[in-house]
Amino acid sequence: TEICPLTLTKSTNNEPLILFLIDIHTLRCVCSCTSIKTCVLHCCDTLGNISNSYNFSFQMVVGAQAEGLYSLKFHYCQNRKAGIKLPYSFTVMTEKNPDGYLSAAEIPLSRLYIGMAGVFFTAAMIWVYTLMKHRYSVFKIHWLMAALAFTKSISLVFHSINYHFINTKGHPIEGWAVMYYITHLLKGALLFITLALIGTGWAFVKYILSDKEKKIFMIVIPLQVLANVAYIIIESTEEGSSEYYLWKEILFLVDLICCGAILFPVVWSIRHLQEASSTDGKAAMNLEKLKLFRHYYVMIVCYIYFTRIIAILLKVTMPFQWQWCYEFLVEVSTLIFFVLTGYKFRPASNNPYLQLPQDEEDVEMDEVVTESGALEGISKVKKTCNGRDRQKESTL
């Protein structure tokens, strides 16, 4: 930390302040506490010196009235002088609670993530069953939505495994951590790509994106890569380091830019449908789609507002032992958003978003009429404008 704790009368987060004053010249360590109740602190008086590296140990037993979330910060007093910045390194060898290495707010996360992984996997299987049941109304974007749900489930599984090893061993297993980061990267990219494609109407009502829609993807995809890189660095960096706060600000800014960018295709589609409903002869159909797009816009705004603002405010105000509820609320809100999006854009013949124009010039009909039994069995094929065979009828 850049602030010397000796200059503070109390800690900045209103928690009790515990000072370890280390004198490397006399190899002594002195512990002092402020406003600690029912807390017993044991500190080794002698400072160890091995190859110009100093070490000491302490043990703190916290009672019921002193429970809380504590931060361990280190300050090099020689850097108090103006213009002097001496380098140093600080390593915590063992930091453990009685039930594991995680803090009280993080201990339930492993079970939470594996439970939510099962819920997302179940939802993904139900979605695949729906696609198979209505295969004639299925578009490519529907399978992309299924891939997003499965990727989300797999990411939560690896996240749960990663927290399990941190809690039991004190550090993540590199292989499981890498798998989690990869699936987290894929999940983040798929999420914003899918939401933007649904907003543009790709594969539903058109197969070609406009130039301005392509620019949105050229902006969102690199920003998502940057956001995930920032997330990985935050996960593997100590909270007290300067890099941690820098990348945390970068992640927050980039995430907000991505959230704002995916709203543009929805707004463009709403504007296009408003113009189309007043100019062509399909006003009723366009008004239904316009209503659906407005609902989709509200859904995205509510999802972004809740997961990026409301949930964070709840995390700040919650007691430390209930801060895991922040992750629970984020996962539940994501599940609700996925379910509502799937319901709104489900593959069904009565879905107004999937009803394509059925004018005479848009429909191609091939008829084969037989007058004798010699050509019996030849079928009449009815094709819609999206190129799918919808109906086959045997001719007499």
Short mmCIF file of C-alpha atoms in Angstrom, two decimals:
data_model
loop_
_atom_site.label_atom_id
_atom_site.label_comp_id
_atom_site.label_asym_id
_atom_site.label_seq_id
_atom_site.Cartn_x
_atom_site.Cartn_y
_atom_site.Cartn_z
CA THR A 1 0.00 0.00 0.00
CA GLU A 2 1.13 3.58 -0.69
CA ILE A 3 -0.25 4.99 2.60
CA CYS A 4 1.72 4.47 5.76
CA PRO A 5 -0.53 2.92 8.45
CA LEU A 6 1.30 4.89 11.16
CA THR A 7 -0.31 8.07 9.84
CA LEU A 8 -3.84 6.64 10.18
CA THR A 9 -5.84 6.96 13.37
CA LYS A 10 -8.19 4.24 12.14
CA SER A 11 -8.51 2.06 9.09
CA THR A 12 -10.21 3.43 5.98
CA ASN A 13 -12.96 0.79 5.97
CA ASN A 14 -13.92 1.28 9.66
CA GLU A 15 -12.41 -2.09 10.55
CA PRO A 16 -10.02 -2.49 13.50
CA LEU A 17 -6.41 -1.73 12.59
CA ILE A 18 -3.68 -4.28 13.38
CA LEU A 19 -0.08 -3.07 13.03
CA PHE A 20 3.04 -5.20 12.74
CA LEU A 21 6.06 -2.93 13.23
CA ILE A 22 9.13 -4.66 11.85
CA ASP A 23 12.64 -3.38 12.60
CA ILE A 24 15.15 -5.08 10.29
CA HIS A 25 18.10 -3.56 12.17
CA THR A 26 17.29 -5.15 15.52
CA LEU A 27 15.41 -8.10 13.97
CA ARG A 28 12.40 -7.40 16.16
CA CYS A 29 8.67 -7.49 15.40
CA VAL A 30 6.11 -5.70 17.57
CA CYS A 31 2.34 -6.16 17.22
CA SER A 32 -0.19 -3.52 18.17
CA CYS A 33 -3.99 -3.44 17.84
CA THR A 34 -6.63 -0.74 17.93
CA SER A 35 -10.22 -1.33 19.08
CA ILE A 36 -10.01 -5.11 18.98
CA LYS A 37 -12.58 -6.94 21.09
CA THR A 38 -12.56 -10.66 21.78
CA CYS A 39 -9.53 -11.01 19.51
CA VAL A 40 -6.33 -12.76 20.60
CA LEU A 41 -3.19 -11.97 18.61
CA HIS A 42 -0.01 -14.03 18.86
CA CYS A 43 3.08 -12.71 17.08
CA CYS A 44 6.64 -14.01 16.94
CA ASP A 45 8.92 -11.38 18.52
CA THR A 46 12.06 -12.51 16.67
CA LEU A 47 12.46 -11.64 13.02
CA GLY A 48 14.11 -14.31 10.86
CA ASN A 49 16.86 -13.34 8.42
CA ILE A 50 17.81 -15.66 5.57
CA SER A 51 19.87 -14.24 2.67
CA ASN A 52 18.60 -10.69 3.24
CA SER A 53 15.01 -11.99 3.37
CA TYR A 54 13.08 -11.40 6.57
CA ASN A 55 10.19 -13.49 7.86
CA PHE A 56 7.86 -13.62 10.83
CA SER A 57 4.64 -15.38 11.77
CA PHE A 58 1.49 -14.48 13.67
CA GLN A 59 -1.78 -16.12 14.63
CA MET A 60 -5.06 -14.31 15.26
CA VAL A 61 -8.03 -15.89 17.01
CA VAL A 62 -11.18 -13.87 16.33
CA GLY A 63 -14.22 -13.96 18.59
CA ALA A 64 -17.86 -13.49 17.61
CA GLN A 65 -17.84 -9.70 18.11
CA ALA A 66 -14.67 -9.20 16.07
CA GLU A 67 -15.71 -11.23 13.02
CA GLY A 68 -15.27 -9.40 9.76
CA LEU A 69 -13.40 -9.16 6.49
CA TYR A 70 -9.76 -8.18 7.10
CA SER A 71 -7.18 -7.02 4.57
CA LEU A 72 -3.45 -7.58 4.98
CA LYS A 73 -1.47 -4.57 3.70
CA PHE A 74 2.28 -3.99 3.70
CA HIS A 75 4.03 -0.61 3.68
CA TYR A 76 7.76 0.05 3.38
CA CYS A 77 8.46 3.01 5.66
CA GLN A 78 11.56 4.10 3.73
CA ASN A 79 9.23 5.14 0.91
CA ARG A 80 7.60 7.77 3.13
CA LYS A 81 10.25 10.27 2.06
CA ALA A 82 9.38 12.40 -0.93
CA GLY A 83 11.05 11.34 -4.17
CA ILE A 84 12.25 7.98 -2.79
CA LYS A 85 10.80 4.75 -4.10
CA LEU A 86 12.76 1.72 -2.97
CA PRO A 87 11.69 -1.63 -4.46
CA TYR A 88 10.59 -4.48 -2.21
CA SER A 89 8.73 -7.76 -2.47
CA PHE A 90 6.30 -9.33 -0.02
CA THR A 91 5.18 -12.95 0.01
CA VAL A 92 2.50 -14.52 2.20
CA MET A 93 3.45 -18.13 2.71
CA THR A 94 0.35 -19.42 4.54
CA GLU A 95 -3.02 -17.76 4.94
CA LYS A 96 -5.70 -20.15 6.14
CA ASN A 97 -9.01 -20.23 7.93
CA PRO A 98 -9.98 -23.27 10.02
CA ASP A 99 -12.20 -24.64 7.21
CA GLY A 100 -9.90 -23.82 4.31
CA TYR A 101 -7.83 -21.17 2.59
CA LEU A 102 -10.78 -19.17 1.25
CA SER A 103 -12.35 -16.31 3.15
CA ALA A 104 -15.77 -16.68 4.78
CA ALA A 105 -17.40 -14.90 1.82
CA GLU A 106 -15.82 -17.28 -0.73
CA ILE A 107 -16.20 -20.68 0.95
CA PRO A 108 -19.76 -21.28 -0.44
CA LEU A 109 -18.76 -20.32 -4.02
CA SER A 110 -17.53 -23.76 -5.05
CA ARG A 111 -20.89 -25.37 -4.24
CA LEU A 112 -22.75 -22.41 -5.73
CA TYR A 113 -20.96 -22.64 -9.09
CA ILE A 114 -21.37 -26.40 -9.45
CA GLY A 115 -25.07 -26.10 -8.57
CA MET A 116 -25.65 -23.32 -11.12
CA ALA A 117 -23.68 -25.31 -13.70
CA GLY A 118 -26.23 -28.10 -13.33
CA VAL A 119 -29.10 -25.63 -13.73
CA PHE A 120 -27.61 -24.09 -16.89
CA PHE A 121 -26.89 -27.55 -18.32
CA THR A 122 -30.52 -28.59 -17.70
CA ALA A 123 -31.75 -25.41 -19.37
CA ALA A 124 -29.44 -26.08 -22.34
CA MET A 125 -30.79 -29.62 -22.73
CA ILE A 126 -34.39 -28.33 -22.63
CA TRP A 127 -33.47 -25.78 -25.31
CA VAL A 128 -31.94 -28.48 -27.54
CA TYR A 129 -35.10 -30.59 -27.10
CA THR A 130 -37.16 -27.58 -28.18
CA LEU A 131 -34.99 -27.11 -31.27
CA MET A 132 -35.36 -30.76 -32.23
CA LYS A 133 -39.12 -30.60 -31.72
CA HIS A 134 -39.50 -27.55 -34.00
CA ARG A 135 -36.69 -28.30 -36.41
CA TYR A 136 -38.45 -26.70 -39.38
CA SER A 137 -38.45 -23.32 -37.59
CA VAL A 138 -34.86 -23.53 -36.35
CA PHE A 139 -32.21 -21.09 -37.56
CA LYS A 140 -28.45 -20.98 -37.03
CA ILE A 141 -28.79 -18.41 -34.28
CA HIS A 142 -30.81 -20.93 -32.23
CA TRP A 143 -27.87 -23.35 -32.21
CA LEU A 144 -25.57 -20.50 -31.28
CA MET A 145 -27.80 -19.83 -28.28
CA ALA A 146 -27.52 -23.51 -27.33
CA ALA A 147 -23.73 -23.33 -27.60
CA LEU A 148 -23.75 -20.30 -25.29
CA ALA A 149 -25.76 -22.15 -22.63
CA PHE A 150 -23.48 -25.20 -22.74
CA THR A 151 -20.35 -23.03 -22.64
CA LYS A 152 -21.73 -21.16 -19.64
CA SER A 153 -22.34 -24.47 -17.85
CA ILE A 154 -18.84 -25.78 -18.58
CA SER A 155 -17.29 -22.49 -17.47
CA LEU A 156 -19.09 -22.72 -14.12
CA VAL A 157 -17.86 -26.31 -13.65
CA PHE A 158 -14.23 -25.27 -14.13
CA HIS A 159 -14.79 -22.23 -11.91
CA SER A 160 -16.11 -24.48 -9.14
CA ILE A 161 -13.14 -26.85 -9.49
CA ASN A 162 -10.73 -23.91 -9.40
CA TYR A 163 -12.23 -22.61 -6.13
CA HIS A 164 -12.23 -26.11 -4.65
CA PHE A 165 -8.47 -26.47 -5.10
CA ILE A 166 -7.83 -22.95 -3.82
CA ASN A 167 -9.80 -23.78 -0.68
CA THR A 168 -8.12 -27.15 -0.07
CA LYS A 169 -4.55 -26.48 -1.27
CA GLY A 170 -4.21 -22.71 -0.95
CA HIS A 171 -3.48 -22.17 -4.64
CA PRO A 172 -5.17 -22.98 -7.96
CA ILE A 173 -4.10 -25.96 -10.09
CA GLU A 174 -2.66 -24.51 -13.28
CA GLY A 175 -4.41 -26.90 -15.67
CA TRP A 176 -7.89 -26.35 -14.20
CA ALA A 177 -7.30 -22.59 -14.00
CA VAL A 178 -6.31 -22.45 -17.69
CA MET A 179 -9.41 -24.44 -18.68
CA TYR A 180 -11.58 -22.03 -16.71
CA TYR A 181 -10.00 -18.98 -18.32
CA ILE A 182 -10.47 -20.46 -21.81
CA THR A 183 -14.13 -21.31 -21.27
CA HIS A 184 -14.71 -17.94 -19.57
CA LEU A 185 -13.25 -16.21 -22.64
CA LEU A 186 -15.44 -18.24 -25.00
CA LYS A 187 -18.53 -17.63 -22.88
CA GLY A 188 -17.98 -13.87 -22.81
CA ALA A 189 -17.42 -13.68 -26.56
CA LEU A 190 -20.42 -15.90 -27.35
CA LEU A 191 -22.68 -13.89 -25.05
CA PHE A 192 -22.11 -10.52 -26.69
CA ILE A 193 -21.99 -11.97 -30.22
CA THR A 194 -25.28 -13.79 -29.70
CA LEU A 195 -27.03 -10.78 -28.19
CA ALA A 196 -25.83 -8.54 -31.01
CA LEU A 197 -26.87 -11.03 -33.72
CA ILE A 198 -30.34 -11.37 -32.22
CA GLY A 199 -30.60 -7.58 -32.15
CA THR A 200 -29.69 -7.31 -35.84
CA GLY A 201 -32.17 -10.01 -36.83
CA TRP A 202 -29.45 -12.11 -38.45
CA ALA A 203 -30.59 -15.55 -39.72
CA PHE A 204 -34.17 -14.79 -38.65
CA VAL A 205 -35.14 -12.22 -41.28
CA LYS A 206 -31.87 -11.62 -43.10
CA TYR A 207 -28.59 -13.37 -43.78
CA ILE A 208 -26.37 -10.39 -44.53
CA LEU A 209 -25.22 -7.81 -42.01
CA SER A 210 -24.95 -4.15 -42.96
CA ASP A 211 -21.65 -2.27 -42.79
CA LYS A 212 -22.51 -0.49 -39.54
CA GLU A 213 -23.57 -3.78 -37.97
CA LYS A 214 -20.27 -5.35 -38.98
CA LYS A 215 -18.46 -2.45 -37.32
CA ILE A 216 -20.23 -3.25 -34.06
CA PHE A 217 -18.77 -6.75 -34.12
CA MET A 218 -15.34 -5.39 -35.04
CA ILE A 219 -15.52 -3.29 -31.87
CA VAL A 220 -17.18 -5.75 -29.47
CA ILE A 221 -15.05 -8.84 -30.17
CA PRO A 222 -11.61 -7.21 -29.53
CA LEU A 223 -13.00 -5.41 -26.47
CA GLN A 224 -14.28 -8.71 -25.11
CA VAL A 225 -10.82 -10.22 -25.54
CA LEU A 226 -9.34 -7.25 -23.67
CA ALA A 227 -11.98 -7.56 -20.92
CA ASN A 228 -11.20 -11.24 -20.41
CA VAL A 229 -7.45 -10.55 -20.33
CA ALA A 230 -8.10 -7.94 -17.64
CA TYR A 231 -10.24 -10.44 -15.72
CA ILE A 232 -7.50 -13.09 -15.84
CA ILE A 233 -4.89 -10.60 -14.61
CA ILE A 234 -7.18 -9.52 -11.76
CA GLU A 235 -7.77 -13.14 -10.74
CA SER A 236 -4.02 -13.87 -10.61
CA THR A 237 -2.84 -10.59 -9.02
CA GLU A 238 -2.82 -9.59 -5.38
CA GLU A 239 -5.40 -6.96 -4.47
CA GLY A 240 -2.88 -4.57 -2.97
CA SER A 241 -0.71 -4.27 -6.11
CA SER A 242 -0.96 -1.25 -8.38
CA GLU A 243 -1.62 -3.47 -11.43
CA TYR A 244 -4.73 -4.87 -9.76
CA TYR A 245 -6.55 -1.53 -9.57
CA LEU A 246 -5.42 -0.52 -13.06
CA TRP A 247 -6.79 -3.67 -14.71
CA LYS A 248 -9.91 -3.53 -12.55
CA GLU A 249 -10.70 -0.06 -13.92
CA ILE A 250 -9.94 -1.26 -17.46
CA LEU A 251 -12.29 -4.23 -17.02
CA PHE A 252 -15.12 -2.04 -15.71
CA LEU A 253 -14.74 0.50 -18.54
CA VAL A 254 -14.45 -2.08 -21.34
CA ASP A 255 -17.39 -4.07 -20.01
CA LEU A 256 -19.61 -0.98 -20.00
CA ILE A 257 -18.55 -0.14 -23.58
CA CYS A 258 -19.46 -3.66 -24.72
CA CYS A 259 -22.81 -3.49 -22.95
CA GLY A 260 -23.58 -0.18 -24.62
CA ALA A 261 -22.42 -1.38 -28.06
CA ILE A 262 -24.81 -4.34 -28.20
CA LEU A 263 -27.76 -1.98 -27.70
CA PHE A 264 -27.12 -0.20 -31.01
CA PRO A 265 -28.27 -3.09 -33.27
CA VAL A 266 -31.49 -3.38 -31.27
CA VAL A 267 -32.15 0.37 -31.60
CA TRP A 268 -31.46 0.21 -35.36
CA SER A 269 -33.87 -2.72 -35.76
CA ILE A 270 -36.57 -0.88 -33.80
CA ARG A 271 -36.12 2.21 -35.99
CA HIS A 272 -36.23 0.10 -39.16
CA LEU A 273 -39.43 -1.66 -38.07
CA GLN A 274 -41.04 1.66 -37.18
CA GLU A 275 -40.36 2.95 -40.69
CA ALA A 276 -41.44 -0.31 -42.33
CA SER A 277 -44.74 -0.49 -40.43
CA SER A 278 -45.82 2.85 -41.92
CA THR A 279 -44.69 2.30 -45.52
CA ASP A 280 -45.43 -1.28 -46.58
CA GLY A 281 -48.50 -3.48 -46.43
CA LYS A 282 -47.32 -5.66 -43.57
CA ALA A 283 -47.99 -3.19 -40.77
CA ALA A 284 -49.51 -5.73 -38.39
CA MET A 285 -46.56 -8.12 -38.65
CA ASN A 286 -44.00 -5.33 -38.30
CA LEU A 287 -45.80 -3.92 -35.27
CA GLU A 288 -45.63 -7.33 -33.59
CA LYS A 289 -41.91 -7.53 -34.28
CA LEU A 290 -41.50 -3.95 -33.10
CA LYS A 291 -43.17 -4.82 -29.79
CA LEU A 292 -40.90 -7.85 -29.40
CA PHE A 293 -37.75 -5.82 -30.10
CA ARG A 294 -38.78 -3.22 -27.54
CA HIS A 295 -39.21 -5.96 -24.95
CA TYR A 296 -35.78 -7.32 -25.88
CA TYR A 297 -34.25 -3.87 -25.48
CA VAL A 298 -35.78 -3.50 -22.00
CA MET A 299 -34.54 -6.98 -21.07
CA ILE A 300 -30.94 -6.14 -22.03
CA VAL A 301 -31.02 -2.82 -20.19
CA CYS A 302 -32.43 -4.44 -17.03
CA TYR A 303 -29.85 -7.24 -17.19
CA ILE A 304 -26.96 -4.82 -17.58
CA TYR A 305 -28.29 -2.46 -14.90
CA PHE A 306 -28.81 -5.25 -12.37
CA THR A 307 -25.56 -7.21 -12.89
CA ARG A 308 -23.28 -4.16 -13.26
CA ILE A 309 -24.80 -1.74 -10.73
CA ILE A 310 -27.47 -3.12 -8.41
CA ALA A 311 -25.61 -6.36 -7.59
CA ILE A 312 -22.40 -4.45 -6.83
CA LEU A 313 -24.26 -2.08 -4.50
CA LEU A 314 -25.78 -5.07 -2.70
CA LYS A 315 -22.31 -6.59 -2.34
CA VAL A 316 -21.00 -3.44 -0.69
CA THR A 317 -23.89 -3.22 1.78
CA MET A 318 -24.11 -6.93 2.67
CA PRO A 319 -22.38 -8.39 5.76
CA PHE A 320 -19.11 -10.12 4.92
CA GLN A 321 -20.46 -13.64 5.46
CA TRP A 322 -23.26 -13.01 2.92
CA GLN A 323 -21.17 -11.45 0.16
CA TRP A 324 -21.31 -14.69 -1.81
CA CYS A 325 -24.94 -13.74 -2.48
CA TYR A 326 -23.58 -11.22 -5.00
CA GLU A 327 -22.38 -14.07 -7.23
CA PHE A 328 -25.65 -15.92 -6.63
CA LEU A 329 -27.72 -12.92 -7.75
CA VAL A 330 -25.57 -12.44 -10.86
CA GLU A 331 -25.89 -16.10 -11.87
CA VAL A 332 -29.64 -16.19 -11.21
CA SER A 333 -30.22 -12.97 -13.17
CA THR A 334 -28.15 -14.41 -16.05
CA LEU A 335 -30.26 -17.57 -16.00
CA ILE A 336 -33.50 -15.55 -16.03
CA PHE A 337 -32.20 -13.43 -18.91
CA PHE A 338 -31.24 -16.54 -20.90
CA VAL A 339 -34.65 -18.14 -20.30
CA LEU A 340 -36.58 -15.00 -21.26
CA THR A 341 -34.49 -14.50 -24.40
CA GLY A 342 -35.01 -18.13 -25.40
CA TYR A 343 -38.74 -17.83 -24.79
CA LYS A 344 -39.08 -14.61 -26.78
CA PHE A 345 -37.15 -15.98 -29.78
CA ARG A 346 -38.13 -19.64 -29.52
CA PRO A 347 -38.54 -21.61 -32.76
CA ALA A 348 -42.31 -21.76 -33.21
CA SER A 349 -44.64 -21.07 -36.09
CA ASN A 350 -46.67 -18.55 -34.04
CA ASN A 351 -43.66 -16.48 -33.02
CA PRO A 352 -44.09 -13.04 -34.65
CA TYR A 353 -40.34 -12.62 -34.92
CA LEU A 354 -40.07 -15.71 -37.13
CA GLN A 355 -43.06 -15.00 -39.36
CA LEU A 356 -41.65 -14.15 -42.77
CA PRO A 357 -43.57 -12.37 -45.55
CA GLN A 358 -45.95 -14.66 -47.40
CA ASP A 359 -46.85 -12.55 -50.46
CA GLU A 360 -47.31 -14.24 -53.80
CA GLU A 361 -44.00 -12.97 -55.15
CA ASP A 362 -42.17 -14.28 -52.06
CA VAL A 363 -43.49 -17.83 -52.20
CA GLU A 364 -42.37 -20.35 -54.76
CA MET A 365 -44.71 -23.26 -55.50
CA ASP A 366 -43.85 -26.30 -57.51
CA GLU A 367 -46.85 -28.43 -58.40
CA VAL A 368 -46.92 -31.79 -60.13
CA VAL A 369 -50.36 -32.91 -61.27
CA THR A 370 -50.94 -36.45 -62.50
CA GLU A 371 -53.94 -37.70 -64.37
CA SER A 372 -53.09 -41.38 -64.32
CA GLY A 373 -51.74 -43.84 -61.81
CA ALA A 374 -48.46 -44.21 -63.71
CA LEU A 375 -46.88 -41.27 -61.83
CA GLU A 376 -48.55 -41.99 -58.51
CA GLY A 377 -46.34 -41.12 -55.54
CA ILE A 378 -44.87 -37.95 -57.04
CA SER A 379 -45.10 -35.24 -54.40
CA LYS A 380 -46.02 -31.62 -54.45
CA VAL A 381 -43.41 -29.57 -52.62
CA LYS A 382 -44.29 -26.26 -50.98
CA LYS A 383 -41.33 -23.95 -50.29
CA THR A 384 -41.29 -20.82 -48.23
CA CYS A 385 -39.06 -17.84 -48.91
CA ASN A 386 -36.41 -18.97 -46.44
CA GLY A 387 -35.74 -22.03 -48.57
CA ARG A 388 -37.10 -24.71 -46.21
CA ASP A 389 -39.43 -27.46 -47.31
CA ARG A 390 -42.45 -27.02 -45.10
CA GLN A 391 -45.05 -29.35 -46.60
CA LYS A 392 -45.16 -32.40 -48.80
CA GLU A 393 -48.43 -33.74 -50.08
CA SER A 394 -48.96 -36.84 -52.14
CA THR A 395 -50.85 -36.32 -55.38
CA LEU A 396 -53.42 -38.66 -56.72
#
